[in-house]
Short mmCIF file of N, CA, C and O in Angstrom, two decimals:
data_model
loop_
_atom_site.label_atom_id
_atom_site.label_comp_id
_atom_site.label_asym_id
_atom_site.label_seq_id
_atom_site.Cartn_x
_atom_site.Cartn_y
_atom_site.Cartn_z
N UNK A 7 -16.40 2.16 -20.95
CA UNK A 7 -15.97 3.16 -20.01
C UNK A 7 -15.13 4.20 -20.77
O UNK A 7 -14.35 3.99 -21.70
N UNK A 8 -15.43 5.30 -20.20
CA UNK A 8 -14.16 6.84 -21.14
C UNK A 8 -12.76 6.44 -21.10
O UNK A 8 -12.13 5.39 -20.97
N UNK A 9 -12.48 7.76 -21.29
CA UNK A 9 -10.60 7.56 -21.26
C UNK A 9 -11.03 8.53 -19.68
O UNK A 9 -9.91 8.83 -19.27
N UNK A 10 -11.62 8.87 -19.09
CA UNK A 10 -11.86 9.70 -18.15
C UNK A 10 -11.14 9.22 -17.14
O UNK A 10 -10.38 9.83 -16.39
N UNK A 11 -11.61 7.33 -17.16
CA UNK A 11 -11.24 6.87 -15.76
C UNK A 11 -10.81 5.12 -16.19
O UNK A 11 -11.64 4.28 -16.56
N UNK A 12 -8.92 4.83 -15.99
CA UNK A 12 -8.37 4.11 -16.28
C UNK A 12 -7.73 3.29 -14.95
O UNK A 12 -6.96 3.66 -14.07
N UNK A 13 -8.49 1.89 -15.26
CA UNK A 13 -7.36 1.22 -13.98
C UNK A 13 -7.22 0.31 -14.21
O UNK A 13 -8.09 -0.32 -14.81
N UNK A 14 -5.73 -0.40 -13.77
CA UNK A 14 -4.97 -1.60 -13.62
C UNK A 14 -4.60 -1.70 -12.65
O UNK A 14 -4.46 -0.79 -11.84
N UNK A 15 -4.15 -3.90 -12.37
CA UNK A 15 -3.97 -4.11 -11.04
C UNK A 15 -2.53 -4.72 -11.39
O UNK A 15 -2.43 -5.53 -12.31
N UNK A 16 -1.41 -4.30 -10.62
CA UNK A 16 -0.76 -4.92 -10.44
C UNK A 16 -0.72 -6.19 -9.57
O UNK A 16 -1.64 -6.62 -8.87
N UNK A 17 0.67 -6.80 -9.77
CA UNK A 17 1.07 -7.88 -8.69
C UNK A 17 2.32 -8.01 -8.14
O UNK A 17 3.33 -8.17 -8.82
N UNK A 18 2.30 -7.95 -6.73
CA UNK A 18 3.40 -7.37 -5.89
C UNK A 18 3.57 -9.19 -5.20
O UNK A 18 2.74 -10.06 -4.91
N UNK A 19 5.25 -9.08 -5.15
CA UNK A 19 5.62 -10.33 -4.52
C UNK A 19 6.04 -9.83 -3.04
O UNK A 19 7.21 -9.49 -2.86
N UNK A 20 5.05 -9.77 -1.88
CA UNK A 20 6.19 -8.96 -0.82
C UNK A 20 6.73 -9.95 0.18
O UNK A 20 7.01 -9.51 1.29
N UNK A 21 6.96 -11.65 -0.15
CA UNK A 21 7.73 -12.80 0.57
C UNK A 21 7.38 -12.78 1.58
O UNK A 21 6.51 -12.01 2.00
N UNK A 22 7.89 -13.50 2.15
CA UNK A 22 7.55 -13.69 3.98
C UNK A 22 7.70 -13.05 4.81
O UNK A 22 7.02 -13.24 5.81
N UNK A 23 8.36 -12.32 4.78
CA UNK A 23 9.21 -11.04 5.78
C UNK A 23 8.08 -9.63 5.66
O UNK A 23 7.65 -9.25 4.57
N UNK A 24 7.83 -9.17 6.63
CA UNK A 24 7.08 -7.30 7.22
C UNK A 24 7.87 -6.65 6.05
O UNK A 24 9.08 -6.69 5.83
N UNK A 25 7.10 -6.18 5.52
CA UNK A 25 8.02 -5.29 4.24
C UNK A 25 7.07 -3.88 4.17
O UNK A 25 5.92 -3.75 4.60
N UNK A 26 8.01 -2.77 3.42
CA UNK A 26 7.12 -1.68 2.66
C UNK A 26 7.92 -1.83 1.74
O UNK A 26 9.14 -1.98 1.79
N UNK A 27 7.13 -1.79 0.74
CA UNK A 27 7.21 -1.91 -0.81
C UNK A 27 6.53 -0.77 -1.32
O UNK A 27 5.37 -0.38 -1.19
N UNK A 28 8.04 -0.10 -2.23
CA UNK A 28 8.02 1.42 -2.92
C UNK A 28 7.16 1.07 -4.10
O UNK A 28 7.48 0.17 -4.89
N UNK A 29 6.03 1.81 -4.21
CA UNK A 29 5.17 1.67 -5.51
C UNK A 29 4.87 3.03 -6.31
O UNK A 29 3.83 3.44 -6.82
N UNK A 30 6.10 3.54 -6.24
CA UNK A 30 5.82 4.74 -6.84
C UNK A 30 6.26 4.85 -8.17
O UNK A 30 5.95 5.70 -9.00
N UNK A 31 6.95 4.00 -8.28
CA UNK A 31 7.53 3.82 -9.71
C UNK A 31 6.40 3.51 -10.83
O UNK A 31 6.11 4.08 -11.89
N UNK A 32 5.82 2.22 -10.05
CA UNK A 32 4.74 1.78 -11.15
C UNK A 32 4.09 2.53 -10.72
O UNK A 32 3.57 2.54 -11.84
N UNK A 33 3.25 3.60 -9.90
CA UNK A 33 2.57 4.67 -10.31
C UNK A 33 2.45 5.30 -11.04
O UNK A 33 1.39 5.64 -11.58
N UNK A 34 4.09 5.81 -11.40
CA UNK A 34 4.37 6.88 -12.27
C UNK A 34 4.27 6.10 -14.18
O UNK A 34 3.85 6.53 -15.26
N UNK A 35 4.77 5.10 -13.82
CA UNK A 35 4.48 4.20 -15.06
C UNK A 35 3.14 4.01 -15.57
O UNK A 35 2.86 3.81 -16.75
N UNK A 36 1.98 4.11 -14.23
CA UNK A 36 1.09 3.63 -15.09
C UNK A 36 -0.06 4.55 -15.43
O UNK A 36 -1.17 4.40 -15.95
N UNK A 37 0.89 5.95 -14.77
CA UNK A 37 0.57 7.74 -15.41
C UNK A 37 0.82 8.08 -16.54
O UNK A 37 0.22 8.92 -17.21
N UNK A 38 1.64 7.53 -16.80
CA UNK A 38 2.57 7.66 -18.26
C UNK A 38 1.81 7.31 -19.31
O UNK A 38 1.90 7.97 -20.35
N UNK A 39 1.06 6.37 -19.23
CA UNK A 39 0.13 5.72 -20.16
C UNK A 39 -1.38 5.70 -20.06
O UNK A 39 -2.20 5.44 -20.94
N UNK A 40 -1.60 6.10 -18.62
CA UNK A 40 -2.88 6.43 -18.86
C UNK A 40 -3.64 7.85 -18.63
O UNK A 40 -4.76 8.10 -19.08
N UNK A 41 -2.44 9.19 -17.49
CA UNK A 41 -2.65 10.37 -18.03
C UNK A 41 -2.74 11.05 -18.85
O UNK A 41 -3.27 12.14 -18.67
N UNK A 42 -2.27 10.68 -20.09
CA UNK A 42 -1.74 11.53 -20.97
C UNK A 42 -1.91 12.66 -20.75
O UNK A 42 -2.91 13.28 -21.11
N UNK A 43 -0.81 13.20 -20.02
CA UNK A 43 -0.91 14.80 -19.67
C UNK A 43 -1.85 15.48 -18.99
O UNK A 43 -1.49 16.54 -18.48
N UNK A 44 -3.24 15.05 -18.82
CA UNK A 44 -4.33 15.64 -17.99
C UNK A 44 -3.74 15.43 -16.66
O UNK A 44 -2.82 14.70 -16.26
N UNK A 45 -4.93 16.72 -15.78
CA UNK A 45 -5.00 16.59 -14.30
C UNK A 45 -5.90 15.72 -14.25
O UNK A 45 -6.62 15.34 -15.17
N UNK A 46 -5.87 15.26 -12.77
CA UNK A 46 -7.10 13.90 -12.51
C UNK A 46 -6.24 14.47 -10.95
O UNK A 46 -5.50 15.33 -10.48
N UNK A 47 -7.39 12.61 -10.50
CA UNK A 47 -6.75 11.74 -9.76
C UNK A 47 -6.18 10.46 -9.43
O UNK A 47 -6.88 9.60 -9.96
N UNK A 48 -5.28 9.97 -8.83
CA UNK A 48 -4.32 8.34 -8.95
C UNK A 48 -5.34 8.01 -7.26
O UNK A 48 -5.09 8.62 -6.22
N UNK A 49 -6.47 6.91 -7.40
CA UNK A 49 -6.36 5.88 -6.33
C UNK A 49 -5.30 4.69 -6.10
O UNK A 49 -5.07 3.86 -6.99
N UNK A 50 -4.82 4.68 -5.13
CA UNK A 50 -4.22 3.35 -5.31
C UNK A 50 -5.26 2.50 -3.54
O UNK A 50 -5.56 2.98 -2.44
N UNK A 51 -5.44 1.26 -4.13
CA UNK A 51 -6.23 0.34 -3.50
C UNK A 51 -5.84 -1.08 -3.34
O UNK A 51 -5.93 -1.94 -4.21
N UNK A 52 -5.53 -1.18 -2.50
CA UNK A 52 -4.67 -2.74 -1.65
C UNK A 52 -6.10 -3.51 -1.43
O UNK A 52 -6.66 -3.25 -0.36
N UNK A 53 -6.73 -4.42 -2.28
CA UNK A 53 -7.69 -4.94 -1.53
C UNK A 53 -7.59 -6.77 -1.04
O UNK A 53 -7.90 -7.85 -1.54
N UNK A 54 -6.81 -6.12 0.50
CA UNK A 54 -6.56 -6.97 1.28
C UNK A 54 -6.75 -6.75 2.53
O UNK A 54 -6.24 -5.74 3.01
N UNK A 55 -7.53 -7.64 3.36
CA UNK A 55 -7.36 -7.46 4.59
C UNK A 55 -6.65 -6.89 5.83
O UNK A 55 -6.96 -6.46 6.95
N UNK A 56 -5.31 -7.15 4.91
CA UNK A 56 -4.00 -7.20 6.09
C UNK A 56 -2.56 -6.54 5.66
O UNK A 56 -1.38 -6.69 5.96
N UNK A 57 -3.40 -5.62 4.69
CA UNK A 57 -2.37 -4.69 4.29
C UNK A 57 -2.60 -3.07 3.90
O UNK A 57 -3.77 -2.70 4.02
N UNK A 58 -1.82 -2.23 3.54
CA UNK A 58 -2.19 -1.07 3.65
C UNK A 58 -1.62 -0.49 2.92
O UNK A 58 -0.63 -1.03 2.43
N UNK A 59 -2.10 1.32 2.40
CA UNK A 59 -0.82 2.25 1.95
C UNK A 59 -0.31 3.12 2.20
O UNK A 59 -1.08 3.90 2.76
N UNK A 60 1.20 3.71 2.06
CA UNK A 60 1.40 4.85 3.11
C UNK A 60 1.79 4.99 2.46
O UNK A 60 2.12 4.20 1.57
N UNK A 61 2.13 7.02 2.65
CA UNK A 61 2.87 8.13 2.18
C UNK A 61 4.04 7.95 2.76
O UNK A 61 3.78 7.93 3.96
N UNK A 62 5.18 7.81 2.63
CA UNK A 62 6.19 8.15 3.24
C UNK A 62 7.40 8.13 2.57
O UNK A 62 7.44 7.58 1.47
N UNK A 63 8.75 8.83 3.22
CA UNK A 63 10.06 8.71 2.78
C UNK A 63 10.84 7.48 2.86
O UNK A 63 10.96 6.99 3.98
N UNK A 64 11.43 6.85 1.78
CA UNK A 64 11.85 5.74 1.76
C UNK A 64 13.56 5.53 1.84
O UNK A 64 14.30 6.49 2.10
N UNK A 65 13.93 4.54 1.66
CA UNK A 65 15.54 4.53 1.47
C UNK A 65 16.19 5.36 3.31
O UNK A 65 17.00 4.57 3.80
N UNK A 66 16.08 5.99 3.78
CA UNK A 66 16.58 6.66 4.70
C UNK A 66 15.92 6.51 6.39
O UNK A 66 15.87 7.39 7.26
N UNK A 67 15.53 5.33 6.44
CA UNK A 67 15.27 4.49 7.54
C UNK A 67 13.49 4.86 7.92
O UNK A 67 12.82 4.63 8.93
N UNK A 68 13.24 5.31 7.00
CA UNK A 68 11.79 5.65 7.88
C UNK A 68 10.66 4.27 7.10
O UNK A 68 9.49 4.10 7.44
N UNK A 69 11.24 3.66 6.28
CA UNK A 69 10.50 2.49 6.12
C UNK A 69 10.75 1.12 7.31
O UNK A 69 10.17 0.04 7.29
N UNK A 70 11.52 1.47 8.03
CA UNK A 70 12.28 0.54 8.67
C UNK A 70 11.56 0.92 10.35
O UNK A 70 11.13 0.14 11.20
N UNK A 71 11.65 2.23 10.36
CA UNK A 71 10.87 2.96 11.65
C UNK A 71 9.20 2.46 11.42
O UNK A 71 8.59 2.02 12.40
N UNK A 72 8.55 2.54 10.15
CA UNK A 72 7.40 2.38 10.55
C UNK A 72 7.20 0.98 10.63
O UNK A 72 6.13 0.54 11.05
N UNK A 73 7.97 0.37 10.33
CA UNK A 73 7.68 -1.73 10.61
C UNK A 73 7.88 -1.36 11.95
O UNK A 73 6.80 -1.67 12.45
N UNK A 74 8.88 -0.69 13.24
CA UNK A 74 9.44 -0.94 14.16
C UNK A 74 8.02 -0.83 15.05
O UNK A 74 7.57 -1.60 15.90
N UNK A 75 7.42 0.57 14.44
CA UNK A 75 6.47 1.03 14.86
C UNK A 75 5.04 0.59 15.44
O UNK A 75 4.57 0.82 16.55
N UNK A 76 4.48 -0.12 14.33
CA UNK A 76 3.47 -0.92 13.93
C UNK A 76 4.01 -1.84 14.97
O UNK A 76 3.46 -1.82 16.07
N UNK A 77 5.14 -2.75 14.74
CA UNK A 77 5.91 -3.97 15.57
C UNK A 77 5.04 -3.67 17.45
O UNK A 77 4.28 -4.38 18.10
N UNK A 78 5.64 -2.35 17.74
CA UNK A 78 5.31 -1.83 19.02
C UNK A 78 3.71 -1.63 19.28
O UNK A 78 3.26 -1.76 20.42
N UNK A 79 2.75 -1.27 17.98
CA UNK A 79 1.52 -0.71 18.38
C UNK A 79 0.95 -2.29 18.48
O UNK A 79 0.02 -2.50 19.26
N UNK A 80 1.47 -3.35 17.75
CA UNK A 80 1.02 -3.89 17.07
C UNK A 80 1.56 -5.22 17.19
O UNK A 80 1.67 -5.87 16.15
N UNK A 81 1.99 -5.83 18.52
CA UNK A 81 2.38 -6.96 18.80
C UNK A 81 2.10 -8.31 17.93
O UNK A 81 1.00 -8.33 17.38
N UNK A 82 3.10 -9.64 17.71
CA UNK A 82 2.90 -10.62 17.01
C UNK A 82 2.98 -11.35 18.12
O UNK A 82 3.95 -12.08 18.30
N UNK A 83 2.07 -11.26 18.92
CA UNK A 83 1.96 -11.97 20.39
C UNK A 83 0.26 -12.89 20.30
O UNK A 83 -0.17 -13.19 19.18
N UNK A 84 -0.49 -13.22 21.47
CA UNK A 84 -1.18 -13.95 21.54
C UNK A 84 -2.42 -13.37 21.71
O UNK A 84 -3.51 -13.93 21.61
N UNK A 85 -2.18 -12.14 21.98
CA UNK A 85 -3.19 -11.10 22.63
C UNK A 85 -5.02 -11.62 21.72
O UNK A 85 -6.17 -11.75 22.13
N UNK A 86 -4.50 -11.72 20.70
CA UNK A 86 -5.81 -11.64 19.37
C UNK A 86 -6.49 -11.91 19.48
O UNK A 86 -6.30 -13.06 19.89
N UNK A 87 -8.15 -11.60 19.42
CA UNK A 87 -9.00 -12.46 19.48
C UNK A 87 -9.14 -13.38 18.21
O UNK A 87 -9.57 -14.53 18.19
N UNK A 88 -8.52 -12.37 16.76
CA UNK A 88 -8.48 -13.44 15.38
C UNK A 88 -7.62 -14.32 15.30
O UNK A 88 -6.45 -13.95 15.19
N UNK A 89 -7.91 -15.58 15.33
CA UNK A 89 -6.83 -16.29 15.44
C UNK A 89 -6.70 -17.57 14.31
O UNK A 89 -7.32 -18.64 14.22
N UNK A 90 -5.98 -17.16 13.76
CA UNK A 90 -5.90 -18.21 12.60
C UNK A 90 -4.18 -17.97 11.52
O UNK A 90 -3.69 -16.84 11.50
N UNK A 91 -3.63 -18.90 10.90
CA UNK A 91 -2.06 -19.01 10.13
C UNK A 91 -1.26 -18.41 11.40
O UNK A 91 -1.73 -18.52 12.53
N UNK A 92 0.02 -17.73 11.14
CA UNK A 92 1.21 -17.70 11.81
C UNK A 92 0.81 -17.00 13.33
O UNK A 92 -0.15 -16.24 13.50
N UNK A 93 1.58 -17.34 14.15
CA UNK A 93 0.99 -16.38 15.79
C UNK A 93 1.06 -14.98 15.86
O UNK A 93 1.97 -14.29 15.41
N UNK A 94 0.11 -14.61 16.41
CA UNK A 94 -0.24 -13.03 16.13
C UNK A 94 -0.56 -12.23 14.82
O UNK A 94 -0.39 -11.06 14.49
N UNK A 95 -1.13 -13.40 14.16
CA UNK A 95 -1.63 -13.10 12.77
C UNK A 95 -2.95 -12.30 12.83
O UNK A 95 -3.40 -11.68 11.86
N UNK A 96 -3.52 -12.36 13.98
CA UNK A 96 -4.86 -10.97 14.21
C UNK A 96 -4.55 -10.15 14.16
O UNK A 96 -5.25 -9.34 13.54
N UNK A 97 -2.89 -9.56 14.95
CA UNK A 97 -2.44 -8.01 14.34
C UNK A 97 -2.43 -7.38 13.02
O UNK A 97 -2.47 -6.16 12.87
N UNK A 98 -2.37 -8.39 11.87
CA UNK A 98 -2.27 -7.74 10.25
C UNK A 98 -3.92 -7.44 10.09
O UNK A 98 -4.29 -6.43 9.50
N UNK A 99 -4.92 -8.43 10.68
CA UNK A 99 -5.93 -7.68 10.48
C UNK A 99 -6.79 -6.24 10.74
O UNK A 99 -7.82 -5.78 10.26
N UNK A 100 -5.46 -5.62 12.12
CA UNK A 100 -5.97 -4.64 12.63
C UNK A 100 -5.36 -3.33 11.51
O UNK A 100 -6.06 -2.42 11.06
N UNK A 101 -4.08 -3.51 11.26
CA UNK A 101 -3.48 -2.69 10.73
C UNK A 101 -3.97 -2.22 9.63
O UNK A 101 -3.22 -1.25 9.46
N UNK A 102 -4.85 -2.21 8.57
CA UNK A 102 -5.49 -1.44 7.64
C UNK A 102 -6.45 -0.58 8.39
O UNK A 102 -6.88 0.25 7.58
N UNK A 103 -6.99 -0.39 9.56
CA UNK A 103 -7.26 0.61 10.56
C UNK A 103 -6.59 1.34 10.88
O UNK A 103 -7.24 2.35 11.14
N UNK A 104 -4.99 1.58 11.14
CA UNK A 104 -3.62 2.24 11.08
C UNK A 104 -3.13 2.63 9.73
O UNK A 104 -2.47 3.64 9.47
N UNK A 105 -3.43 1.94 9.13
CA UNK A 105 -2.20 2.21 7.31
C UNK A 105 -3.62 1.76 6.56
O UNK A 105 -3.90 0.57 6.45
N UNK A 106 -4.50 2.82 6.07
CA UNK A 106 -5.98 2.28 4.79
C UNK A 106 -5.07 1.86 3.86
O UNK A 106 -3.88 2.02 3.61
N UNK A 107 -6.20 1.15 3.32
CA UNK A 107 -6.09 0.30 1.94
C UNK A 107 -5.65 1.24 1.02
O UNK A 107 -5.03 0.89 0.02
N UNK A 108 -5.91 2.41 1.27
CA UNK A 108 -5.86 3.36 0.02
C UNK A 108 -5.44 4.65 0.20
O UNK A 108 -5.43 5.16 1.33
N UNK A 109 -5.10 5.25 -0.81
CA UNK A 109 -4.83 6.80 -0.93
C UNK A 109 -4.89 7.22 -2.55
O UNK A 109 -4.63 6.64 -3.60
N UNK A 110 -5.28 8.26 -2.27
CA UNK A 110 -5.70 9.03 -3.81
C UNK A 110 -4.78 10.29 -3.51
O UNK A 110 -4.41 10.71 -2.41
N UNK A 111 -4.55 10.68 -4.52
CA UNK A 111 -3.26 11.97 -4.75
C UNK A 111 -3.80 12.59 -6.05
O UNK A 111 -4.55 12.07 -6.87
N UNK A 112 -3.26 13.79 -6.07
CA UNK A 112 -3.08 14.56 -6.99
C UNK A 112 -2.26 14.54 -8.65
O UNK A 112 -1.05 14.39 -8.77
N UNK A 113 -2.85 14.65 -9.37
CA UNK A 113 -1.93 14.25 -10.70
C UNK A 113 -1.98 15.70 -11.43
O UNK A 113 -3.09 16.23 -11.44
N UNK A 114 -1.15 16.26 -11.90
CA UNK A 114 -1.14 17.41 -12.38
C UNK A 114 -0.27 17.52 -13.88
O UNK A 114 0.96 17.66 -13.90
N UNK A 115 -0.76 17.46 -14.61
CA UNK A 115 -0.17 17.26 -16.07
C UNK A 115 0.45 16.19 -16.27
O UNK A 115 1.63 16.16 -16.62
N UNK A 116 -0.41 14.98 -16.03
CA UNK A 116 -0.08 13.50 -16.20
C UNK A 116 1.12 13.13 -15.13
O UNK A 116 1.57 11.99 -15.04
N UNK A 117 1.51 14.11 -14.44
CA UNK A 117 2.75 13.70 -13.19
C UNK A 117 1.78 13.68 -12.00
O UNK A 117 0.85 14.43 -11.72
N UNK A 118 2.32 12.55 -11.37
CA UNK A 118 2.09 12.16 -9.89
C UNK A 118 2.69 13.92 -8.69
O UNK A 118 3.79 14.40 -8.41
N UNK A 119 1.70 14.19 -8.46
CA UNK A 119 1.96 15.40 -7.40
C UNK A 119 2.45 14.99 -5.64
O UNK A 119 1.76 15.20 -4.64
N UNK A 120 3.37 14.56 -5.68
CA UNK A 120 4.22 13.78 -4.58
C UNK A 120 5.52 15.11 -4.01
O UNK A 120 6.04 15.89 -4.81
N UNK A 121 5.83 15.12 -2.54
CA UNK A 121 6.20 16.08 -2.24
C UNK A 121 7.52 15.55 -2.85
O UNK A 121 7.53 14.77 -3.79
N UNK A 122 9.03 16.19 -2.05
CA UNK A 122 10.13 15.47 -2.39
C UNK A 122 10.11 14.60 -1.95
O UNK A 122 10.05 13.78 -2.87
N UNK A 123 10.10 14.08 -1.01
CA UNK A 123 10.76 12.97 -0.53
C UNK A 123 9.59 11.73 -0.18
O UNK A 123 9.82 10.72 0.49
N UNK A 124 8.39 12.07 -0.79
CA UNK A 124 7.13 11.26 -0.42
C UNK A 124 7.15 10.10 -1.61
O UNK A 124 7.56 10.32 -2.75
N UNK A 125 6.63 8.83 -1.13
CA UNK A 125 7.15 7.71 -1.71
C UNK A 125 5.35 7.16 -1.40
O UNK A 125 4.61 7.32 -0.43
N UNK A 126 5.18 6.53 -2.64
CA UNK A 126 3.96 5.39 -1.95
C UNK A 126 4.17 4.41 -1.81
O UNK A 126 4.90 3.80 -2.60
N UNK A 127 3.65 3.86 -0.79
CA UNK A 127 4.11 2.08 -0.50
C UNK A 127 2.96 1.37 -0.11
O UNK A 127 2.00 1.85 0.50
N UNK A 128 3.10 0.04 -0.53
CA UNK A 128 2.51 -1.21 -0.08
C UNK A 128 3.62 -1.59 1.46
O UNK A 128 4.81 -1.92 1.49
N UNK A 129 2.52 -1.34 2.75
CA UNK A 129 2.44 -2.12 3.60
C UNK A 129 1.92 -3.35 4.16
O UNK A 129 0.76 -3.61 4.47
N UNK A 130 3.09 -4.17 4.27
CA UNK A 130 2.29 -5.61 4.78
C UNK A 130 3.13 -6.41 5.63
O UNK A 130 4.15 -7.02 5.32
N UNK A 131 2.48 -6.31 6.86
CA UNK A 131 3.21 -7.53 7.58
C UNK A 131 2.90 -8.89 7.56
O UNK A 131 3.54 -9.70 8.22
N UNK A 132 1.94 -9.21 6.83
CA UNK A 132 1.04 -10.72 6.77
C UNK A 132 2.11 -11.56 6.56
O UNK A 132 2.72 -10.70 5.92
N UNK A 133 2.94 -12.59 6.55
CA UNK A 133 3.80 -13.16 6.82
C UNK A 133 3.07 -14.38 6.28
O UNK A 133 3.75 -15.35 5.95
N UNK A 134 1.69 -14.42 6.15
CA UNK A 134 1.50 -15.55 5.56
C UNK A 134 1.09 -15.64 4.03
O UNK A 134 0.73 -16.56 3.30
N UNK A 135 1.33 -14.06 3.84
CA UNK A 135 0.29 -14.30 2.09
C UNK A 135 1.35 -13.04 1.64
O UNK A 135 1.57 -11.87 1.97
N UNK A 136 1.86 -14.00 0.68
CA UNK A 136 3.48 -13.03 -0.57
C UNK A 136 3.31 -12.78 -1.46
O UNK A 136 4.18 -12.48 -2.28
N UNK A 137 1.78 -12.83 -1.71
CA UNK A 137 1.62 -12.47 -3.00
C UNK A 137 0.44 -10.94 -2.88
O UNK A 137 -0.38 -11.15 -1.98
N UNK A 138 0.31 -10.10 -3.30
CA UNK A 138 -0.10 -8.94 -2.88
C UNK A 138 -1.13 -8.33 -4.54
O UNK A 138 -0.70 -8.92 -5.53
N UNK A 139 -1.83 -7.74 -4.74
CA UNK A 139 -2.74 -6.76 -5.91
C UNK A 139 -2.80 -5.76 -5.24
O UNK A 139 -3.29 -5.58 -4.13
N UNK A 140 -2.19 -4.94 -6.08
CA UNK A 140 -2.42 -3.35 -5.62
C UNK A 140 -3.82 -2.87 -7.26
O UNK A 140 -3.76 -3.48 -8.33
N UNK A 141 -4.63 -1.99 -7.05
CA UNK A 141 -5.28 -1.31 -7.91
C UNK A 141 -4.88 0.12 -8.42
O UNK A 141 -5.00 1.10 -7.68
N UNK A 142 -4.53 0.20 -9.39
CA UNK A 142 -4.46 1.48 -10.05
C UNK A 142 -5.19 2.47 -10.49
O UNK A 142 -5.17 2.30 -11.71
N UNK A 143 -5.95 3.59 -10.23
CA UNK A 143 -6.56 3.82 -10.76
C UNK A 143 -6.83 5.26 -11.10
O UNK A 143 -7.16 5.93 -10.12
N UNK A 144 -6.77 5.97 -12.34
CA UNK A 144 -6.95 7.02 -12.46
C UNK A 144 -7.49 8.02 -13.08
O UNK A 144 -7.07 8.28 -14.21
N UNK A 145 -8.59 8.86 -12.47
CA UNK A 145 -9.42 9.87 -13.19
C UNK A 145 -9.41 10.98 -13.24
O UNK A 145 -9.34 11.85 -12.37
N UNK A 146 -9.48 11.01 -14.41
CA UNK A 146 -9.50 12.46 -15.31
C UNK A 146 -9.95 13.72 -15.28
O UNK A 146 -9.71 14.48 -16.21
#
C-alpha cells in the first residue's frame, strides 16, 4: 500500500461507566507521523456495535449533556426488543444510529482541521464491553 493512505488501531479502555472519551490527542499524534505535512483526510472508525463518534466541545459540560441526552432519547429500561448482558442493553445498539461509527475531517498541512473548541470522541454507553478499537485512518 502507498504512503497515500495510512492506518492504525488504537485501544481505548472506556470501564464500566457511559463515557465520552477525548480522542483528539491521539489523532493529532497519529497525524504527526503519518501526515507528514500533506493535506488528506483523518477517518476515524469505532467498529462496534454500540458505540459511536462525535464532534464536540469537551471539558465544559457538554460531554456530560450529551450522556444526559442520549440517557433521555435513549432509556436503560426494558422497552428493547434486543435483549441480552446488562438491562436496557438494546439501547447501545440503537445509538450508532444517533452518534455513527465514524467521521472523517479535514487535515490541512498534516494538522487536524478542528474548529476551536471541537474535540473528537469515542462514545459509549455499553456498560458491558471496556475495552473499545478505534481505527485511524489517513489519506493523502
Amino acid at each position: 500500500m502507498s504512503d497515500a493512505f495510512t492506518t492504525r488501531t488504537i485501544d481505548i479502555a472506556t470501564g464500566s461507566a457511559e463515557t465520552v472519551h477525548d480522542l483528539t490527542g491521539a489523532c493529532v499524534e497519529f497525524l504527526r507521523t503519518s501526515a507528514s505535512g500533506r493535506d488528506g483526510l483523518l477517518n476515524i472508525f469505532v467498529p462496534h456495535a454500540t458505540a459511536g463518534i462525535a464532534i464536540l466541545e469537551t471539558g465544559a459540560g457538554s460531554d456530560d449533556d450529551l450522556l444526559a441526552t442520549l440517557h433521555d432519547l435513549l432509556p436503560a429500561d426494558d422497552r428493547w426488543r434486543h435483549r441480552h448482558g446488562s438491562p436496557g442493553h438494546g439501547r447501545d445498539h440503537v445509538l450508532p444510529a444517533l452518534v455513527p461509527p465514524h467521521a472523517t475531517l479535514p487535515v490541512v498541512g498534516g494538522r487536524l482541521e478542528l474548529g476551536t473548541w471541537q474535540s473528537v470522541c469515542l462514545v459509549d454507553t455499553n456498560r458491558d464491553n471496556p475495552e473499545r478499537q478505534v481505527r485511524l485512518s489517513f489519506l493523502g
